[in-house]
Amino acid sequence: MKRQIQQKGQTVNLLFTMLLFLVFVLCALFTVLIGGKVYENINSRIQENYSGQVVLNYVANKVRQGDQAGSVSVKDIEDTRVLELSQEINGRKFITWIYYKDGEVRELFTSEDSGLGLEDGLEIMECQGLTFTQEDTVLNVQVTGAETNSLLLNIRSGGSRDEE
């Protein structure tokens, strides 16, 4: 009789130990799964923020490089809003267009009379949207996505082509 009680006690101890081990394994598994999901969410947010900031910095640097009197303007070309930067090199006029098309920020650098269009621009970076607006000497650049980031640039040259 005493032997049966000992065996039942050992069986209960074994079952309790196995159940406790199973609970530990399940907790560890759920922790890893939840941690993986959290990492994935953080990584996607960082990636979205990174692409938005890179596009804004890229446009800001291009505008700062080409900031001469009357050389920075926003235009509508082929139903697309385009930031146009113009410059004169060796007596010829060249333009740089920065614009958003087909899910990408694109840039086209060409002479004014080349006949190239928006389809010919180089892909710079993928993003969800890019818009330009200009009021007098203030250029507003806005990148849309999960978060909307914007940048206001004061065009220092400020003058128009007529003032040269």
Coordinates of N, CA and C in Angstrom, one line a residue:
M1 N 0.8 -1.2 0.0 CA 0.0 0.0 0.0 C 0.9 1.3 0.0
K2 N 1.9 1.2 0.8 CA 2.8 2.3 0.9 C 3.5 2.5 -0.4
R3 N 3.8 1.5 -1.1 CA 4.5 1.5 -2.4 C 3.6 2.2 -3.4
Q4 N 2.3 1.9 -3.4 CA 1.3 2.5 -4.4 C 1.3 4.0 -4.1
I5 N 1.3 4.4 -2.9 CA 1.2 5.9 -2.6 C 2.5 6.6 -3.1
Q6 N 3.6 5.9 -2.9 CA 4.9 6.5 -3.4 C 4.9 6.6 -4.9
Q7 N 4.3 5.6 -5.6 CA 4.3 5.6 -7.0 C 3.4 6.7 -7.5
K8 N 2.2 6.9 -6.8 CA 1.3 8.0 -7.2 C 1.9 9.3 -7.0
G9 N 2.7 9.5 -5.9 CA 3.3 10.7 -5.6 C 4.4 11.0 -6.6
Q10 N 5.2 10.0 -7.0 CA 6.2 10.2 -8.1 C 5.5 10.5 -9.4
T11 N 4.4 9.9 -9.7 CA 3.7 10.2 -11.0 C 3.2 11.7 -11.0
V12 N 2.6 12.1 -9.8 CA 2.1 13.5 -9.7 C 3.3 14.4 -9.8
N13 N 4.4 14.1 -9.2 CA 5.6 15.0 -9.3 C 6.1 15.1 -10.7
L14 N 6.1 13.9 -11.4 CA 6.6 13.9 -12.8 C 5.6 14.7 -13.7
L15 N 4.3 14.5 -13.5 CA 3.3 15.3 -14.3 C 3.4 16.8 -14.0
F16 N 3.6 17.1 -12.8 CA 3.7 18.5 -12.4 C 5.0 19.1 -13.1
T17 N 6.1 18.4 -13.0 CA 7.4 18.8 -13.6 C 7.2 19.0 -15.1
M18 N 6.6 18.0 -15.8 CA 6.4 18.1 -17.2 C 5.5 19.3 -17.6
L19 N 4.4 19.5 -16.8 CA 3.5 20.6 -17.1 C 4.2 21.9 -16.9
L20 N 5.0 22.0 -15.9 CA 5.8 23.2 -15.6 C 6.8 23.5 -16.8
F21 N 7.4 22.4 -17.2 CA 8.3 22.5 -18.4 C 7.6 23.0 -19.6
L22 N 6.4 22.4 -19.9 CA 5.6 22.8 -21.0 C 5.2 24.3 -21.0
V23 N 4.8 24.7 -19.8 CA 4.4 26.2 -19.6 C 5.6 27.0 -19.9
F24 N 6.8 26.6 -19.4 CA 8.0 27.4 -19.7 C 8.3 27.5 -21.2
V25 N 8.2 26.3 -21.9 CA 8.5 26.3 -23.3 C 7.5 27.2 -24.1
L26 N 6.2 27.1 -23.7 CA 5.2 28.0 -24.4 C 5.5 29.4 -24.1
C27 N 5.8 29.8 -22.9 CA 6.1 31.2 -22.6 C 7.3 31.7 -23.4
A28 N 8.3 30.8 -23.5 CA 9.5 31.2 -24.3 C 9.2 31.4 -25.8
L29 N 8.3 30.5 -26.3 CA 7.9 30.5 -27.7 C 7.1 31.8 -28.0
F30 N 6.2 32.1 -27.1 CA 5.4 33.4 -27.3 C 6.2 34.6 -27.2
T31 N 7.2 34.6 -26.3 CA 8.1 35.7 -26.1 C 8.9 36.0 -27.4
V32 N 9.4 34.9 -28.0 CA 10.2 35.0 -29.2 C 9.3 35.5 -30.4
L33 N 8.0 35.0 -30.5 CA 7.1 35.4 -31.5 C 6.7 36.9 -31.4
I34 N 6.4 37.3 -30.1 CA 6.0 38.7 -29.9 C 7.2 39.6 -30.1
G35 N 8.4 39.2 -29.7 CA 9.6 40.0 -29.9 C 9.9 40.2 -31.4
G36 N 9.7 39.1 -32.2 CA 9.9 39.2 -33.6 C 9.0 40.2 -34.3
K37 N 7.7 40.2 -33.8 CA 6.7 41.1 -34.4 C 7.1 42.6 -34.0
V38 N 7.5 42.8 -32.8 CA 7.9 44.1 -32.3 C 9.1 44.6 -33.1
Y39 N 10.1 43.7 -33.3 CA 11.2 44.1 -34.1 C 10.8 44.5 -35.6
E40 N 9.9 43.7 -36.1 CA 9.5 43.9 -37.5 C 8.8 45.3 -37.6
N41 N 7.9 45.6 -36.6 CA 7.2 46.9 -36.6 C 8.2 48.1 -36.5
I42 N 9.2 48.0 -35.6 CA 10.2 49.0 -35.4 C 11.0 49.2 -36.6
N43 N 11.4 48.1 -37.2 CA 12.2 48.2 -38.4 C 11.5 48.8 -39.6
S44 N 10.2 48.5 -39.8 CA 9.4 49.2 -40.8 C 9.2 50.7 -40.6
R45 N 9.0 51.1 -39.3 CA 8.9 52.5 -39.0 C 10.2 53.2 -39.3
I46 N 11.3 52.6 -38.9 CA 12.6 53.2 -39.1 C 12.8 53.4 -40.6
Q47 N 12.5 52.4 -41.4 CA 12.7 52.4 -42.8 C 11.8 53.5 -43.5
E48 N 10.6 53.7 -43.1 CA 9.7 54.7 -43.6 C 10.3 56.1 -43.2
N49 N 10.7 56.3 -42.0 CA 11.2 57.5 -41.5 C 12.5 57.9 -42.3
Y50 N 13.3 56.9 -42.5 CA 14.6 57.0 -43.2 C 14.4 57.5 -44.6
S51 N 13.5 56.8 -45.3 CA 13.3 57.2 -46.7 C 12.7 58.6 -46.8
G52 N 11.8 59.0 -45.9 CA 11.3 60.4 -46.0 C 12.3 61.4 -45.7
Q53 N 13.2 61.2 -44.7 CA 14.2 62.1 -44.4 C 15.3 62.2 -45.4
V54 N 15.6 61.1 -46.1 CA 16.6 61.1 -47.1 C 16.1 61.9 -48.3
V55 N 14.9 61.7 -48.7 CA 14.3 62.5 -49.8 C 14.3 64.0 -49.5
L56 N 13.9 64.4 -48.3 CA 13.9 65.8 -47.9 C 15.4 66.4 -47.9
N57 N 16.3 65.6 -47.4 CA 17.7 66.1 -47.4 C 18.3 66.2 -48.8
Y58 N 17.9 65.2 -49.7 CA 18.3 65.2 -51.1 C 17.8 66.5 -51.8
V59 N 16.5 66.8 -51.6 CA 16.0 68.0 -52.3 C 16.6 69.2 -51.7
A60 N 16.7 69.3 -50.4 CA 17.3 70.5 -49.8 C 18.7 70.7 -50.3
N61 N 19.5 69.7 -50.4 CA 20.9 69.9 -50.9 C 20.9 70.3 -52.4
K62 N 20.0 69.8 -53.2 CA 19.9 70.2 -54.6 C 19.5 71.6 -54.7
V63 N 18.5 72.1 -53.9 CA 18.1 73.5 -54.0 C 19.2 74.4 -53.5
R64 N 19.9 74.0 -52.5 CA 21.0 74.8 -52.0 C 22.1 75.0 -53.0
Q65 N 22.4 73.9 -53.7 CA 23.4 73.9 -54.7 C 23.0 74.9 -55.9
G66 N 21.8 74.8 -56.3 CA 21.3 75.6 -57.4 C 20.6 76.9 -57.1
D67 N 20.8 77.4 -55.9 CA 20.1 78.6 -55.5 C 20.8 79.9 -56.0
Q68 N 20.3 80.2 -57.2 CA 20.8 81.5 -57.9 C 19.5 82.2 -58.3
A69 N 19.7 83.5 -58.5 CA 18.5 84.3 -58.8 C 17.7 83.8 -60.0
G70 N 16.4 83.5 -59.7 CA 15.5 83.0 -60.7 C 15.7 81.6 -61.2
S71 N 16.5 80.8 -60.5 CA 16.8 79.4 -61.0 C 16.0 78.3 -60.3
V72 N 15.3 78.7 -59.3 CA 14.5 77.6 -58.6 C 13.0 78.0 -58.8
S73 N 12.3 77.0 -59.3 CA 10.8 77.2 -59.5 C 10.1 75.9 -59.5
V74 N 8.8 76.0 -59.3 CA 7.9 74.8 -59.3 C 7.0 74.9 -60.5
K75 N 6.9 73.9 -61.3 CA 6.1 73.9 -62.5 C 5.3 72.6 -62.6
D76 N 4.2 72.7 -63.4 CA 3.4 71.5 -63.8 C 3.8 71.1 -65.2
I77 N 4.4 69.9 -65.3 CA 4.8 69.4 -66.6 C 4.2 68.0 -66.7
E78 N 3.5 67.8 -67.8 CA 2.8 66.5 -68.1 C 2.0 66.1 -66.9
D79 N 1.2 67.0 -66.3 CA 0.3 66.7 -65.2 C 1.1 66.3 -63.9
T80 N 2.4 66.6 -63.8 CA 3.2 66.3 -62.7 C 3.8 67.5 -62.1
R81 N 3.8 67.7 -60.8 CA 4.4 68.8 -60.2 C 5.9 68.6 -60.1
V82 N 6.7 69.5 -60.7 CA 8.1 69.4 -60.8 C 8.9 70.5 -60.2
L83 N 9.9 70.2 -59.5 CA 10.8 71.3 -59.0 C 11.9 71.4 -60.1
E84 N 12.0 72.6 -60.6 CA 12.9 72.9 -61.7 C 14.1 73.8 -61.2
L85 N 15.3 73.3 -61.4 CA 16.5 74.1 -61.1 C 17.2 74.3 -62.4
S86 N 17.4 75.6 -62.7 CA 18.1 75.9 -64.0 C 19.5 76.5 -63.7
Q87 N 20.3 76.3 -64.7 CA 21.7 76.9 -64.6 C 22.2 77.0 -66.0
E88 N 23.2 77.9 -66.1 CA 23.9 78.2 -67.4 C 25.3 77.6 -67.3
I89 N 25.7 76.8 -68.3 CA 27.0 76.2 -68.3 C 27.5 76.5 -69.7
N90 N 28.7 77.2 -69.8 CA 29.3 77.5 -71.1 C 28.3 78.1 -72.1
G91 N 27.5 79.0 -71.7 CA 26.5 79.6 -72.6 C 25.3 78.8 -72.9
R92 N 25.2 77.6 -72.4 CA 24.0 76.8 -72.7 C 23.2 76.7 -71.4
K93 N 21.8 76.7 -71.6 CA 21.0 76.5 -70.4 C 20.6 75.1 -70.1
F94 N 20.9 74.7 -68.9 CA 20.5 73.3 -68.5 C 19.5 73.4 -67.4
I95 N 18.7 72.3 -67.3 CA 17.7 72.3 -66.2 C 17.8 70.9 -65.5
T96 N 17.4 71.0 -64.3 CA 17.3 69.7 -63.4 C 15.9 69.7 -63.0
W97 N 15.2 68.6 -63.2 CA 13.8 68.4 -62.7 C 13.9 67.4 -61.6
I98 N 13.3 67.6 -60.5 CA 13.1 66.7 -59.5 C 11.6 66.5 -59.3
Y99 N 11.1 65.2 -59.3 CA 9.7 65.0 -59.3 C 9.4 63.6 -58.8
Y100 N 8.1 63.4 -58.6 CA 7.6 62.1 -58.1 C 6.8 61.4 -59.2
K101 N 7.2 60.2 -59.6 CA 6.4 59.5 -60.6 C 6.6 58.0 -60.4
D102 N 5.4 57.3 -60.5 CA 5.4 55.8 -60.4 C 6.0 55.3 -59.1
G103 N 5.7 56.0 -58.0 CA 6.2 55.5 -56.7 C 7.7 55.8 -56.4
E104 N 8.3 56.7 -57.2 CA 9.7 57.0 -57.0 C 10.0 58.4 -57.2
V105 N 11.0 58.9 -56.5 CA 11.5 60.2 -56.7 C 12.5 60.1 -57.9
R106 N 12.3 61.0 -58.8 CA 13.2 60.9 -60.0 C 13.9 62.3 -60.3
E107 N 15.0 62.2 -61.0 CA 15.7 63.4 -61.4 C 16.1 63.3 -62.8
L108 N 15.9 64.5 -63.5 CA 16.3 64.6 -64.9 C 17.2 65.8 -65.1
F109 N 18.4 65.6 -65.5 CA 19.3 66.7 -65.8 C 19.6 66.7 -67.3
T110 N 19.2 67.8 -68.0 CA 19.3 67.9 -69.4 C 19.4 69.3 -69.9
S111 N 19.8 69.5 -71.1 CA 19.8 70.9 -71.7 C 18.3 71.2 -72.0
E112 N 18.0 72.5 -72.0 CA 16.7 72.9 -72.1 C 16.0 72.5 -73.4
D113 N 16.8 72.4 -74.4 CA 16.2 72.1 -75.7 C 16.4 70.6 -76.2
S114 N 16.6 69.7 -75.2 CA 16.9 68.3 -75.5 C 15.7 67.5 -76.0
G115 N 14.5 67.9 -75.5 CA 13.3 67.2 -75.9 C 13.0 66.0 -75.0
L116 N 13.8 65.8 -73.9 CA 13.6 64.7 -73.0 C 12.4 65.0 -72.1
G117 N 11.7 64.0 -71.6 CA 10.5 64.2 -70.8 C 10.7 63.5 -69.5
L118 N 9.6 63.5 -68.7 CA 9.6 62.9 -67.4 C 9.9 61.4 -67.3
E119 N 9.6 60.7 -68.4 CA 9.9 59.3 -68.5 C 11.4 59.0 -68.5
D120 N 12.2 60.0 -68.9 CA 13.6 59.8 -69.1 C 14.4 60.1 -67.8
G121 N 13.8 60.4 -66.7 CA 14.5 60.7 -65.5 C 15.0 59.5 -64.8
L122 N 16.1 59.7 -64.0 CA 16.7 58.6 -63.3 C 16.0 58.4 -62.0
E123 N 15.8 57.2 -61.6 CA 15.2 56.9 -60.3 C 16.2 57.1 -59.1
I124 N 15.7 57.9 -58.2 CA 16.6 58.3 -57.1 C 16.3 57.4 -55.9
M125 N 15.0 57.3 -55.5 CA 14.6 56.6 -54.3 C 13.1 56.3 -54.4
E126 N 12.7 55.2 -53.8 CA 11.3 54.9 -53.7 C 10.7 55.7 -52.5
C127 N 9.5 56.1 -52.7 CA 8.7 56.7 -51.5 C 7.2 56.7 -51.9
Q128 N 6.4 57.2 -51.0 CA 4.9 57.1 -51.3 C 4.4 58.4 -51.9
G129 N 5.1 59.4 -51.8 CA 4.6 60.7 -52.4 C 5.5 61.8 -52.1
L130 N 5.6 62.8 -53.1 CA 6.4 64.0 -52.9 C 5.7 65.1 -53.6
T131 N 5.5 66.2 -52.9 CA 4.9 67.4 -53.5 C 5.7 68.6 -53.2
F132 N 5.6 69.6 -54.2 CA 6.3 70.9 -54.0 C 5.3 72.0 -54.2
T133 N 5.4 73.0 -53.3 CA 4.7 74.2 -53.5 C 5.6 75.4 -53.2
Q134 N 5.4 76.5 -53.9 CA 6.3 77.7 -53.7 C 5.4 78.9 -53.6
E135 N 5.7 79.7 -52.6 CA 5.1 81.0 -52.4 C 6.2 82.0 -52.3
D136 N 6.3 82.9 -53.2 CA 7.4 83.9 -53.3 C 8.8 83.1 -53.1
T137 N 9.5 83.4 -52.0 CA 10.8 82.8 -51.9 C 10.8 81.5 -51.0
V138 N 9.6 81.0 -50.6 CA 9.6 79.9 -49.7 C 9.1 78.7 -50.5
L139 N 9.9 77.6 -50.4 CA 9.6 76.4 -51.1 C 9.3 75.4 -50.0
N140 N 8.1 74.8 -50.2 CA 7.6 73.7 -49.3 C 7.7 72.4 -50.0
V141 N 8.5 71.5 -49.4 CA 8.7 70.1 -49.9 C 8.0 69.2 -48.9
Q142 N 7.1 68.3 -49.4 CA 6.4 67.4 -48.5 C 6.5 66.0 -49.0
V143 N 6.9 65.1 -48.1 CA 7.0 63.7 -48.4 C 5.8 63.0 -47.6
T144 N 5.0 62.2 -48.4 CA 3.9 61.6 -47.7 C 4.2 60.1 -47.6
G145 N 3.6 59.5 -46.6 CA 3.8 58.0 -46.3 C 3.0 57.7 -45.1
A146 N 3.5 56.8 -44.3 CA 2.9 56.5 -43.0 C 2.9 57.8 -42.1
E147 N 3.9 58.6 -42.2 CA 4.0 59.9 -41.6 C 4.3 60.9 -42.7
T148 N 3.7 62.1 -42.6 CA 4.0 63.2 -43.5 C 5.1 64.1 -43.0
N149 N 6.2 64.1 -43.7 CA 7.3 65.0 -43.3 C 7.4 66.2 -44.3
S150 N 7.7 67.3 -43.8 CA 7.8 68.5 -44.7 C 9.0 69.3 -44.3
L151 N 9.4 70.1 -45.3 CA 10.5 71.0 -45.2 C 10.3 72.3 -45.8
L152 N 10.5 73.4 -45.1 CA 10.4 74.7 -45.7 C 11.8 75.2 -46.0
L153 N 12.0 75.6 -47.2 CA 13.3 76.2 -47.6 C 13.1 77.6 -48.1
N154 N 13.9 78.5 -47.6 CA 13.9 79.9 -48.0 C 14.9 80.0 -49.1
I155 N 14.4 80.3 -50.3 CA 15.4 80.5 -51.4 C 16.1 81.8 -51.2
R156 N 17.4 81.7 -50.9 CA 18.2 82.9 -50.5 C 18.3 83.9 -51.7
S157 N 18.5 83.4 -52.9 CA 18.7 84.4 -54.0 C 17.4 85.2 -54.1
G158 N 16.3 84.6 -53.9 CA 15.0 85.3 -53.8 C 14.5 86.0 -55.1
G159 N 15.4 86.4 -55.9 CA 15.0 87.2 -57.1 C 14.4 86.4 -58.2
S160 N 13.8 87.1 -59.1 CA 13.2 86.4 -60.3 C 14.2 86.7 -61.5
R161 N 13.9 86.1 -62.6 CA 14.8 86.3 -63.7 C 14.8 87.7 -64.2
D162 N 13.8 88.5 -64.0 CA 13.7 89.8 -64.4 C 14.6 90.8 -63.6
E163 N 15.0 90.3 -62.4 CA 15.8 91.2 -61.6 C 17.3 91.1 -61.9
E164 N 17.7 90.1 -62.7 CA 19.2 89.9 -63.0 C 19.8 91.1 -63.7

